[in-house]
Short mmCIF file of C-alpha atoms in Angstrom, two decimals:
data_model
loop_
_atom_site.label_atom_id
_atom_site.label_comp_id
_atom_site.label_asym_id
_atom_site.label_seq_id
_atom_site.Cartn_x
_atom_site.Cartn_y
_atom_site.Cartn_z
CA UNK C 1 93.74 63.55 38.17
CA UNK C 2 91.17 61.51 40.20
CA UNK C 3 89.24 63.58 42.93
CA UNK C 4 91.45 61.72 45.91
CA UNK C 5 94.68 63.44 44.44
CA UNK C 6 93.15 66.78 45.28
CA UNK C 7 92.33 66.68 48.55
CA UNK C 8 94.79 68.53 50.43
CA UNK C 9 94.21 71.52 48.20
CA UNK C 10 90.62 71.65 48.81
CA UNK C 11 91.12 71.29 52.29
CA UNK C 12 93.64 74.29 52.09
CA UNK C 13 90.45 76.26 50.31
CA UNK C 14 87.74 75.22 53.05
CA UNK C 15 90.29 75.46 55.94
CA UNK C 16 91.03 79.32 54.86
CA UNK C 17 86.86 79.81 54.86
CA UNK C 18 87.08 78.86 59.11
CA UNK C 19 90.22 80.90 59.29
CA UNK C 20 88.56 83.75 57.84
CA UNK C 21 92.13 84.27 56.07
CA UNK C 22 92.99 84.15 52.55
CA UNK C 23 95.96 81.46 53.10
CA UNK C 24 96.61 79.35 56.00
CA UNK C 25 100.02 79.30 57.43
CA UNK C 26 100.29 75.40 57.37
CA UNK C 27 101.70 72.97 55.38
CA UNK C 28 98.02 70.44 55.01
CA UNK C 29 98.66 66.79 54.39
CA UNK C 30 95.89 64.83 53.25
CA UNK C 31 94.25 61.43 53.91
CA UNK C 32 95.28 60.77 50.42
CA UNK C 33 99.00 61.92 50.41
CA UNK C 34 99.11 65.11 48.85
CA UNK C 35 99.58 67.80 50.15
CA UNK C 36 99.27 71.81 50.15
CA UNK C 37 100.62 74.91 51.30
CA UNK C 38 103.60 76.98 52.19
CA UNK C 39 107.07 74.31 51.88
CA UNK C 40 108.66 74.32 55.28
CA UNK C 41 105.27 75.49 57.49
CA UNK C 42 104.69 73.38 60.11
CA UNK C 43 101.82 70.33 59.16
CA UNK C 44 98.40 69.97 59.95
CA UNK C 45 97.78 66.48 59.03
CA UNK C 46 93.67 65.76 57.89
CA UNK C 47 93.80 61.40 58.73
CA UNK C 48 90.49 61.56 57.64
CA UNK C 49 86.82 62.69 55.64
CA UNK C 50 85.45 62.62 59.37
CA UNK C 51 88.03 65.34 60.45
CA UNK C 52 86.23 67.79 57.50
CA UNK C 53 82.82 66.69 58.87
CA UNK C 54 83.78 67.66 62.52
CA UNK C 55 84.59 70.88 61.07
CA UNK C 56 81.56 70.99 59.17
CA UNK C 57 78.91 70.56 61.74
CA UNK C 58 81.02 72.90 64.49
CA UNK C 59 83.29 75.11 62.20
CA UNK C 60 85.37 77.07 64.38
CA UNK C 61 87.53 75.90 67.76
CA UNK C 62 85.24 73.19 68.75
CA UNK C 63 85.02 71.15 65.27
CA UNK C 64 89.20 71.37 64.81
CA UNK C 65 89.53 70.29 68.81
CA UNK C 66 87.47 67.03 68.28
CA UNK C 67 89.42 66.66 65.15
CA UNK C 68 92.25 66.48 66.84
CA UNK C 69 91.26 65.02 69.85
CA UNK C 70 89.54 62.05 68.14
CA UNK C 71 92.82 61.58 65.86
CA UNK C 72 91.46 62.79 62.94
CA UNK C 73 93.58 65.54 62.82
CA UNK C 74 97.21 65.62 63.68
CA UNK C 75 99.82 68.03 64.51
CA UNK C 76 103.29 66.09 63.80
CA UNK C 77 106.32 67.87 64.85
CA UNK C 78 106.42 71.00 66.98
CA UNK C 79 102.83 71.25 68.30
CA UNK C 80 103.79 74.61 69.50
CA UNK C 81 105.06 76.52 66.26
CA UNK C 82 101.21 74.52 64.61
CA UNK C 83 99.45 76.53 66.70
CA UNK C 84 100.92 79.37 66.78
CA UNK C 85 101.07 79.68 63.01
CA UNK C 86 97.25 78.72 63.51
CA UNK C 87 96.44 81.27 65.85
CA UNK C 88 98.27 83.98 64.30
CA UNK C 89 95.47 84.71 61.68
CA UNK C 90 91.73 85.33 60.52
CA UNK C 91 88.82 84.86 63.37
CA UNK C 92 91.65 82.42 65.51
CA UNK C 93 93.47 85.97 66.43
CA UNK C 94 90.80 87.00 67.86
CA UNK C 95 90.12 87.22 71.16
CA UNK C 96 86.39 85.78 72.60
CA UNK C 97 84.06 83.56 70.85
CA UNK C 98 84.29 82.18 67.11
CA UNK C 99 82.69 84.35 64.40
CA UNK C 100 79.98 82.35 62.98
CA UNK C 101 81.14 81.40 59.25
CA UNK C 102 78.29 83.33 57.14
CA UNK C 103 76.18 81.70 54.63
CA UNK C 104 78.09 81.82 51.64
CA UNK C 105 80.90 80.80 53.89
CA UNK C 106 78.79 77.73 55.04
CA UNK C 107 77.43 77.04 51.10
CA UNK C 108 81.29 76.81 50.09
CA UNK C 109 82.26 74.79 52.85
CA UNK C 110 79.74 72.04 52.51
CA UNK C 111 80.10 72.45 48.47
CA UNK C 112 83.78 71.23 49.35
CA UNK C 113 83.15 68.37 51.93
CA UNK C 114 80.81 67.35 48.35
CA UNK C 115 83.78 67.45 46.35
CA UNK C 116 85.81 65.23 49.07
CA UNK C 117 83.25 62.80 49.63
CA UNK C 118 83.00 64.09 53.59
CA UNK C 119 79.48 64.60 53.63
CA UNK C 120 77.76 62.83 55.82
CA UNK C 121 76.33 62.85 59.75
CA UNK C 122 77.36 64.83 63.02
CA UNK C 123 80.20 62.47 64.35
CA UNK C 124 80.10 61.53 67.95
CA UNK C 125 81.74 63.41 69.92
CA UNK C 126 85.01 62.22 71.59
CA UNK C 127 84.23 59.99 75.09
CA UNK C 128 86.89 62.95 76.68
CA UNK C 129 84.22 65.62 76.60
CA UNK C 130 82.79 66.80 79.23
CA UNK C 131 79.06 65.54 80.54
CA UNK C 132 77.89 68.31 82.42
CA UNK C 133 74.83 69.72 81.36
CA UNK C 134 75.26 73.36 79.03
CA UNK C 135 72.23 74.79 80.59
CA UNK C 136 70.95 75.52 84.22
CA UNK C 137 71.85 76.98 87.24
CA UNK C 138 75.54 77.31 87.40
CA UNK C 139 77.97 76.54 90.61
CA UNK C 140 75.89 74.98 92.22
CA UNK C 141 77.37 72.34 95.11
CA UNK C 142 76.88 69.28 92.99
CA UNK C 143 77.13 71.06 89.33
CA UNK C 144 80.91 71.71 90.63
CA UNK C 145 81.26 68.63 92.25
CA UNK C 146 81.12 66.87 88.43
CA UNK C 147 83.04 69.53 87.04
CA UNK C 148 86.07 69.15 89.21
CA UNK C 149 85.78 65.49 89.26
CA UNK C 150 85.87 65.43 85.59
CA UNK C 151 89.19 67.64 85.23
CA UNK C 152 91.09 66.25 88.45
CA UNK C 153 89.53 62.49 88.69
CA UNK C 154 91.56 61.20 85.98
CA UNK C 155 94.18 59.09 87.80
CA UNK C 156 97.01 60.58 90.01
CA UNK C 157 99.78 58.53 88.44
CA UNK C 158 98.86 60.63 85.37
CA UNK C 159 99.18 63.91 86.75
CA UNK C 160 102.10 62.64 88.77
CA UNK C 161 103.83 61.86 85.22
CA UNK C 162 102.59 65.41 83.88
CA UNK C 163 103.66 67.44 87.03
CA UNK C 164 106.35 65.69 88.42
CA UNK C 165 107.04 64.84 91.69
CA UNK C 166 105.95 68.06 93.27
CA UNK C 167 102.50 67.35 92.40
CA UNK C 168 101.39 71.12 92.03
CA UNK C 169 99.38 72.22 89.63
CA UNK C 170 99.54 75.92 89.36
CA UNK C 171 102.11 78.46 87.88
CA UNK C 172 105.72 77.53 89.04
CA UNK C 173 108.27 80.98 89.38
CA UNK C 174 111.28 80.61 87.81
CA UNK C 175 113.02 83.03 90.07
CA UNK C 176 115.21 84.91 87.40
CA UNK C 177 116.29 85.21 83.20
CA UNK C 178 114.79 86.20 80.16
CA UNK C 179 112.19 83.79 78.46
CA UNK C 180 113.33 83.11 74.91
CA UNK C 181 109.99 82.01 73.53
CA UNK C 182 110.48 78.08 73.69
CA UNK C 183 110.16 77.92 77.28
CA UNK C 184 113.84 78.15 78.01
CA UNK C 185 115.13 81.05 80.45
CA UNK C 186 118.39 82.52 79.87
CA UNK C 187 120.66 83.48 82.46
CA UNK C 188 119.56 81.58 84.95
CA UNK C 189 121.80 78.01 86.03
CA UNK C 190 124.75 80.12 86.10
CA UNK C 191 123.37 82.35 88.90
CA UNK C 192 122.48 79.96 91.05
CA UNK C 193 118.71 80.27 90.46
CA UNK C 194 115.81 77.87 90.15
CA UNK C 195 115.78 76.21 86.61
CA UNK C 196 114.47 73.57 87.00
CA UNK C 197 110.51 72.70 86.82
CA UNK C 198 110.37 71.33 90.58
CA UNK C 199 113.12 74.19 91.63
CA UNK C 200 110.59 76.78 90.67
CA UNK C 201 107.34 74.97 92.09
CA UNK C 202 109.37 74.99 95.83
CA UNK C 203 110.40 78.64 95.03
CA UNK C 204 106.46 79.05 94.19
CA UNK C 205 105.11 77.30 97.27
CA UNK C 206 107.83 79.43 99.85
CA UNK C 207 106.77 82.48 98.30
CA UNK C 208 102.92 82.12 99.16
CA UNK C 209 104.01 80.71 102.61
CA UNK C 210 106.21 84.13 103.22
CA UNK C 211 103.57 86.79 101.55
CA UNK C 212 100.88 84.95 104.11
CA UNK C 213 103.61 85.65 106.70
CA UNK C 214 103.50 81.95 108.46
CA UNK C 215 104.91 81.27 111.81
CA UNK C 216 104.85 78.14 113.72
CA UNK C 217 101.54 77.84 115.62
CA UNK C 218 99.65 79.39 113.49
CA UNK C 219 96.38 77.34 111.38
CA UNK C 220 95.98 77.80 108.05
CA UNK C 221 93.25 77.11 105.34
CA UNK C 222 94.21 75.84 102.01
CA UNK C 223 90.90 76.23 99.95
CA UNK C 224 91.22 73.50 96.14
CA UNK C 225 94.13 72.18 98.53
CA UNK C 226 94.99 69.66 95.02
CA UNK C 227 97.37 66.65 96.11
CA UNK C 228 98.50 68.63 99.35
CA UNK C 229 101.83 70.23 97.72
CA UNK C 230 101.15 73.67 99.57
CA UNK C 231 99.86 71.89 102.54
CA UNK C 232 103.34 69.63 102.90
CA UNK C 233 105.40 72.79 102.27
CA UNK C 234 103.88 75.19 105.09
CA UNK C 235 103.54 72.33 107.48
CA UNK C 236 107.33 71.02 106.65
CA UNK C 237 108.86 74.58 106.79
CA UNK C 238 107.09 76.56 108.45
CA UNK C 239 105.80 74.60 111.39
CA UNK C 240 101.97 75.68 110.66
CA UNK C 241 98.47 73.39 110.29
CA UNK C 242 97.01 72.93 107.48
CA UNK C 243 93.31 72.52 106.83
CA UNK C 244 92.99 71.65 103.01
CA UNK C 245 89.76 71.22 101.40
CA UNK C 246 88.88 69.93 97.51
CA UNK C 247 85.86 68.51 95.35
CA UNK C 248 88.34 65.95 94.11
CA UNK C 249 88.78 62.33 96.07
CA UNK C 250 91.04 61.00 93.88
CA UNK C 251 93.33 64.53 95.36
CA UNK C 252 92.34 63.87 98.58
CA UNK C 253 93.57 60.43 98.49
CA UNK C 254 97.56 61.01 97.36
CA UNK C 255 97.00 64.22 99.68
CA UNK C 256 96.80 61.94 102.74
CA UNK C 257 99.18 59.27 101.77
CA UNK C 258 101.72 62.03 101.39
CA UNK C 259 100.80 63.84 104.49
CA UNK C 260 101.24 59.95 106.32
CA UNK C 261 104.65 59.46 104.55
CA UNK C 262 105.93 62.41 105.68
CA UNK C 263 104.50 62.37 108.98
CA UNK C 264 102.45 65.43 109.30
CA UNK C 265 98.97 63.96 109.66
CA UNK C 266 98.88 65.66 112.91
CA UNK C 267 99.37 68.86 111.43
CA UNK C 268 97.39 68.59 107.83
CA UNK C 269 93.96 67.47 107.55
CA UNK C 270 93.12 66.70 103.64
CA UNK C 271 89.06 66.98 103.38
CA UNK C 272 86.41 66.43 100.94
CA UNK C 273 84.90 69.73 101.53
CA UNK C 274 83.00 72.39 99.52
CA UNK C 275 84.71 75.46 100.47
CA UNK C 276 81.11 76.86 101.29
CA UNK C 277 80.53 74.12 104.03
CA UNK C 278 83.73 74.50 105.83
CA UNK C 279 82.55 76.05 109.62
CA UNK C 280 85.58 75.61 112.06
CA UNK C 281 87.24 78.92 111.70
CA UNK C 282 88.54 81.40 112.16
CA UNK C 283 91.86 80.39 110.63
CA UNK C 284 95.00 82.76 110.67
CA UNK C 285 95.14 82.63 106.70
CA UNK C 286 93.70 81.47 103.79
CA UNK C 287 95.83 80.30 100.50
CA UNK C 288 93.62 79.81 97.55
CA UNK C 289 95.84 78.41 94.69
CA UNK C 290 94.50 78.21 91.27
CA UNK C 291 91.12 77.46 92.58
CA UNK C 292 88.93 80.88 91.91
CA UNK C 293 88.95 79.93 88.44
CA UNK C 294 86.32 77.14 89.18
CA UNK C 295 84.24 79.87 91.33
CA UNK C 296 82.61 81.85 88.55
CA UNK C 297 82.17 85.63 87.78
CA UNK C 298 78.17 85.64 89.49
CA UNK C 299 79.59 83.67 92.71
CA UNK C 300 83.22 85.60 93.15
CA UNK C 301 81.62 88.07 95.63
CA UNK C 302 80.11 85.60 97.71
CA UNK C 303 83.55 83.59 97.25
CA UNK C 304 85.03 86.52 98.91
CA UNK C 305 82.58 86.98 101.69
CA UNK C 306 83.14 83.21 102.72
CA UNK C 307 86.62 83.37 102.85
CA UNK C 308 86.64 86.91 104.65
CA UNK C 309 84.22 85.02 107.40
CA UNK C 310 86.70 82.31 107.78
CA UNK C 311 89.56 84.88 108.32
CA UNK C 312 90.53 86.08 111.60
CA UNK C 313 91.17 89.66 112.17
CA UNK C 314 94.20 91.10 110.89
CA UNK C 315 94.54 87.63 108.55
CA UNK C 316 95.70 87.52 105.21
CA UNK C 317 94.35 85.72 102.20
CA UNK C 318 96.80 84.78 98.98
CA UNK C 319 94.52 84.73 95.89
CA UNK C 320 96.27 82.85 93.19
CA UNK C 321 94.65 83.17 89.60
CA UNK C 322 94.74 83.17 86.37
CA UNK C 323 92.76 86.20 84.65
CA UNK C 324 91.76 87.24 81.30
CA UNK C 325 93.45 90.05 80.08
CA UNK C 326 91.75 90.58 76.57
CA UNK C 327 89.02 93.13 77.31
CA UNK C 328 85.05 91.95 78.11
CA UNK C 329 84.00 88.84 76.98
CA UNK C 330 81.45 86.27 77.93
CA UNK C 331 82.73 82.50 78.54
CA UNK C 332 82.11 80.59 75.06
CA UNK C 333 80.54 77.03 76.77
CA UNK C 334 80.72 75.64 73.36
CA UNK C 335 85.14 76.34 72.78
CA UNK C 336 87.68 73.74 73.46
CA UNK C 337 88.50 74.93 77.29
CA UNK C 338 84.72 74.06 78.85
CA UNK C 339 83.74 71.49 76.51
CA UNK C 340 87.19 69.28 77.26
CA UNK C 341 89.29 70.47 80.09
CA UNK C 342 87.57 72.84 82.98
CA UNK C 343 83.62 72.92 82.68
CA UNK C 344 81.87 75.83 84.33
CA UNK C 345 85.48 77.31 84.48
CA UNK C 346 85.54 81.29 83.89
CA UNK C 347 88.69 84.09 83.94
CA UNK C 348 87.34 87.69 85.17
CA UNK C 349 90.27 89.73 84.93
CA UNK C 350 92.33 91.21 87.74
CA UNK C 351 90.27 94.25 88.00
CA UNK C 352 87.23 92.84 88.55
CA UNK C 353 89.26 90.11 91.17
CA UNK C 354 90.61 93.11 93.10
CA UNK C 355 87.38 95.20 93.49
CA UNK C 356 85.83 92.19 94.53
CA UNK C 357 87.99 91.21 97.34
CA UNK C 358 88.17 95.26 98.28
CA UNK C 359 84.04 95.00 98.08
CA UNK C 360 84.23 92.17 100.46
CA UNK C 361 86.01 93.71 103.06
CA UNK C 362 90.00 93.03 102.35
CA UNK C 363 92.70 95.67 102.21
CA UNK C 364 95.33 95.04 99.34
CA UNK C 365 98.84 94.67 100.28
CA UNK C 366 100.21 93.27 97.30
CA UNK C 367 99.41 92.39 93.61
CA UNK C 368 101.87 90.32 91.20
CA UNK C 369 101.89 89.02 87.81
CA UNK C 370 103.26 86.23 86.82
CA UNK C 371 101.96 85.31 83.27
CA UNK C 372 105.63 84.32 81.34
CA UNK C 373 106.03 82.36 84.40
CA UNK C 374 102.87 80.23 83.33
CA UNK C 375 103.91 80.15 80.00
CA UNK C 376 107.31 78.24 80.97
CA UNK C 377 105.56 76.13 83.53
CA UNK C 378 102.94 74.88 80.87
CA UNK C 379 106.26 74.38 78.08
CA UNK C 380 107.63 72.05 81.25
CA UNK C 381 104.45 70.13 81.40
CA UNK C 382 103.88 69.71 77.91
CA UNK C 383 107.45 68.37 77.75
CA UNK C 384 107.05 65.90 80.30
CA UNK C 385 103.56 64.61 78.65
CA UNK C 386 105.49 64.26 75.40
CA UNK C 387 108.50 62.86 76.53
CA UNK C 388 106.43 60.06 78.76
CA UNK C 389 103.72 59.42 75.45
CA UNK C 390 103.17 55.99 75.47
CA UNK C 391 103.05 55.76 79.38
CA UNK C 392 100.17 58.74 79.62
CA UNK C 393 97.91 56.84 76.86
CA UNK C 394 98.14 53.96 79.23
CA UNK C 395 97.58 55.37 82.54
CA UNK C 396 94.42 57.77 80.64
CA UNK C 397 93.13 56.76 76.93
CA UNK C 398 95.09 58.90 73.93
CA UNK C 399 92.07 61.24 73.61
CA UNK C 400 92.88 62.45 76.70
CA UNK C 401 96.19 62.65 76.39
CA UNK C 402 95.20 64.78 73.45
CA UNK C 403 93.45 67.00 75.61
CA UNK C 404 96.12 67.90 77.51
CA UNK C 405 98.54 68.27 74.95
CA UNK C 406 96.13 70.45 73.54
CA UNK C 407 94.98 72.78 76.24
CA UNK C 408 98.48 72.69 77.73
CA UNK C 409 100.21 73.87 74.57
CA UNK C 410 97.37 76.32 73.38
CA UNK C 411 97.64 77.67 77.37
CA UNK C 412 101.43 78.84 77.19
CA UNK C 413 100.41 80.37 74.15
CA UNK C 414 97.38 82.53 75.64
CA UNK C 415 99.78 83.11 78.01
CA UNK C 416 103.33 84.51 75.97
CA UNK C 417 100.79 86.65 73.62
CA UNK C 418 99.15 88.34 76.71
CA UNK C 419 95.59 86.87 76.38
CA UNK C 420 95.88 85.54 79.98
CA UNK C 421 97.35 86.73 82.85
CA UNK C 422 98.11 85.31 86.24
CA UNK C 423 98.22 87.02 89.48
CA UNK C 424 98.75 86.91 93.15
CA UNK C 425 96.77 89.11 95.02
CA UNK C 426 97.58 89.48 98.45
CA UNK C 427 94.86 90.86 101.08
CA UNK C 428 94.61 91.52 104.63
CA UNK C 429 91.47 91.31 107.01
CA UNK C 430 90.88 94.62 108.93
CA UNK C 431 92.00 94.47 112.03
CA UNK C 432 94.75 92.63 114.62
CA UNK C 433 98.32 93.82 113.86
CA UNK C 434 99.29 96.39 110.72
CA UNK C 435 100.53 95.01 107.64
CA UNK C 436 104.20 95.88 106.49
CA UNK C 437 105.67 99.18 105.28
CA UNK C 438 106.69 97.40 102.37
CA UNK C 439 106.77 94.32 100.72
CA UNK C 440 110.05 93.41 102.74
CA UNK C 441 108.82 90.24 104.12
CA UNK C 442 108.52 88.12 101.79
CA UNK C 443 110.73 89.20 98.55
#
């Protein structure tokens, strides 16, 4: 047997040392054609000696997410049973950053890439990640400038193909059933309920428009306003203005050609606009949608006080956001999420969102989870991307495409195991008329 027959076994043996597991769950398939491990598993296929180098020089998340970003790892079949089966043991079921390997870890691991013939320089880095500095002053007007324009700037026919036609790019809520686990609800077309992916985004968008209690007249703020989706719907229904405000022009540009088409530019202005620098309140409420994400843990409470300041009396605020539910942890800069998707991006969990909008002044009407509904939304959006392949590598490159097939798929995950959370909090400013007995209003 020449060395090259015996590659998929040894990568089975150096793949367990990252793991920190005694086995891995996968079914390997070498550069080589052999392969190794459990019949029937779902396959992690190594296309390469550079994919055991990534992993080499950044064992852990980061090295097997330019793997497979760069191609030199694949995940054939159901990406979502790969990763769970990947997830579900050693230092990847943990919660928070990657255990460094030790050093006799690191010794076998670079004895093995000897074996393989992988030895060899620090690849480059896929052209997808991020170039925003790891070090210095965080959130700062033009630091989060580049970070948004990296994750949003990426052409709106591609998100358009991702999203579909409602353009919004937040947790959709599938109104009723039981989630079976492969983003399928049960119970639900034969009630007359939304089942559908742009169904439950409308259901989504009239639900933030009734908890903020719009009526006609009124002027509303919609703070990371995306391609206007929330805008359209509150203007269309609900006969309110819309001042929407985001760090992305390539958003700001569909925004307004939507808000033309339909008519409304009279009633929605789409700006370019740090939510710090807007100045023309006070407006009668404030949606923030999947935006406070991008904000940071340091900068929530001043987040709060801005928004509070831009709120009239007896205004209420919809905070939309996803939250991390797996006990205190500092943001790894160096994992998948930051390096690739949202830079400078951090989850504080719903706690710490609450006190901080009670800190800042707000009275709490109403808090809701929605985390399975995130978990079906991102199983819709991966299923779009994959069904509409070929057409995302064009409009993008196929690293990124990788990305978000990646982040997407690993997301519902975080999501259906309880790692993440997502929650609307609804607050009122103090003053002007009392909030509702109950939640009648908007249920």
């Amino acid at each position: 047997m020449t060395r090259e027959k015996g590659a998929a076994a040894q990568l089975a043996k150096a793949l367990a040392i990252v793991l920190g597991t005694d086995e891995v769950p996968l079914r390997l398939r070498a550069w080589d054609g052999s392969e190794a491990g459990p019949p029937g598993a779902p396959v992690l296929e190594f296309r390469s000696r550079r994919a055991l180098r990534r992993i080499l020089w950044s064992p852990g998340q980061l090295g097997l997410s330019r793997a497979y970003v760069s191609g030199d790892v694949d995940a054939p079949g159901d990406i979502f049973a790969g990763f769970t089966a990947l997830s579900s043991v050693g230092k990847f079921s943990e919660p928070g950053p990657f255990t460094p390997l030790t050093p006799r870890e690191l010794v076998t691991l670079v004895t093995t890439a000897v074996r393989l013939g992988a030895l060899g320089p620090n690849p480059s880095p896929p052209p997808e990640e991020a170039r925003v500095a790891r070090k210095g002053r965080l959130h700062t007007r033009r630091r989060d400038a580049a970070a948004i324009s990296h994750h949003y700037d990426v052409g709106n026919d591609f998100y358009a193909l991702v999203l579909g036609p409602s353009m919004v790019y937040s947790c959709a809520v599938w109104e009723n059933g039981t989630p079976d686990g492969h983003g399928n609800l049960s119970g639900v077309e034969d009630r007359g309920l939304p089942a559908g992916l742009e169904e439950a985004q409308a259901a989504k968008l009239d639900l933030v428009c009734r908890k903020l209690g719009l009526k006609p007249g009124m002027r509303v703020l919609d703070v990371g306003c995306g391609w206007g989706s929330f805008a359209l719907h509150a203007a269309q229904h609900y006969g309110v203005s819309v001042v929407g405000v985001t760090l992305s022009s390539e958003q700001a540009v569909l925004a307004r050609k939507r808000a033309a088409d339909a008519g409304l530019t009279e009633k929605i202005d789409i700006r370019v606009q740090d939510y710090r620098d807007v100045s023309d309140g006070p407006f009668d409420a404030i949606s923030s949608i999947g935006m406070s994400e991008h904000v940071g843990r340091e900068q929530t409470p001043h987040y709060v006080q801005v928004l509070h300041g831009l709120l009239r009396p007896g205004g209420r605020l919809l905070n939309h956001a996803i939250s991390w539910n797996s006990g205190p942890t500092k943001p790894d800069p160096d994992s998948f999420i930051p390096r690739y998707v949202f830079p400078d991006g951090e989850m504080i969990s719903l706690g710490e969102m609450v006190s901080a909008l009670e800190g800042g002044g707000f009275e709490v009407l109403d808090v809701e989870a929605l985390r399975l509904h995130y978990a079906l939304t991102l199983r819709a959006w991966v299923r779009r991307l994959e069904e509409n392949w070929d057409e995302a590598v064009r409009l993008t490159s196929l690293g990124r495409a990788r990305v978000w097939r990646l982040y997407m798929a690993s997301s519902a995950l975080g999501f259906e195991a309880g790692l993440t959370g997502v929650n609307q909090v609804l607050v009122q400013r103090a003053g002007g008329a009392e909030p509702p007995l109950r939640r009648t209003d908007w249920v």
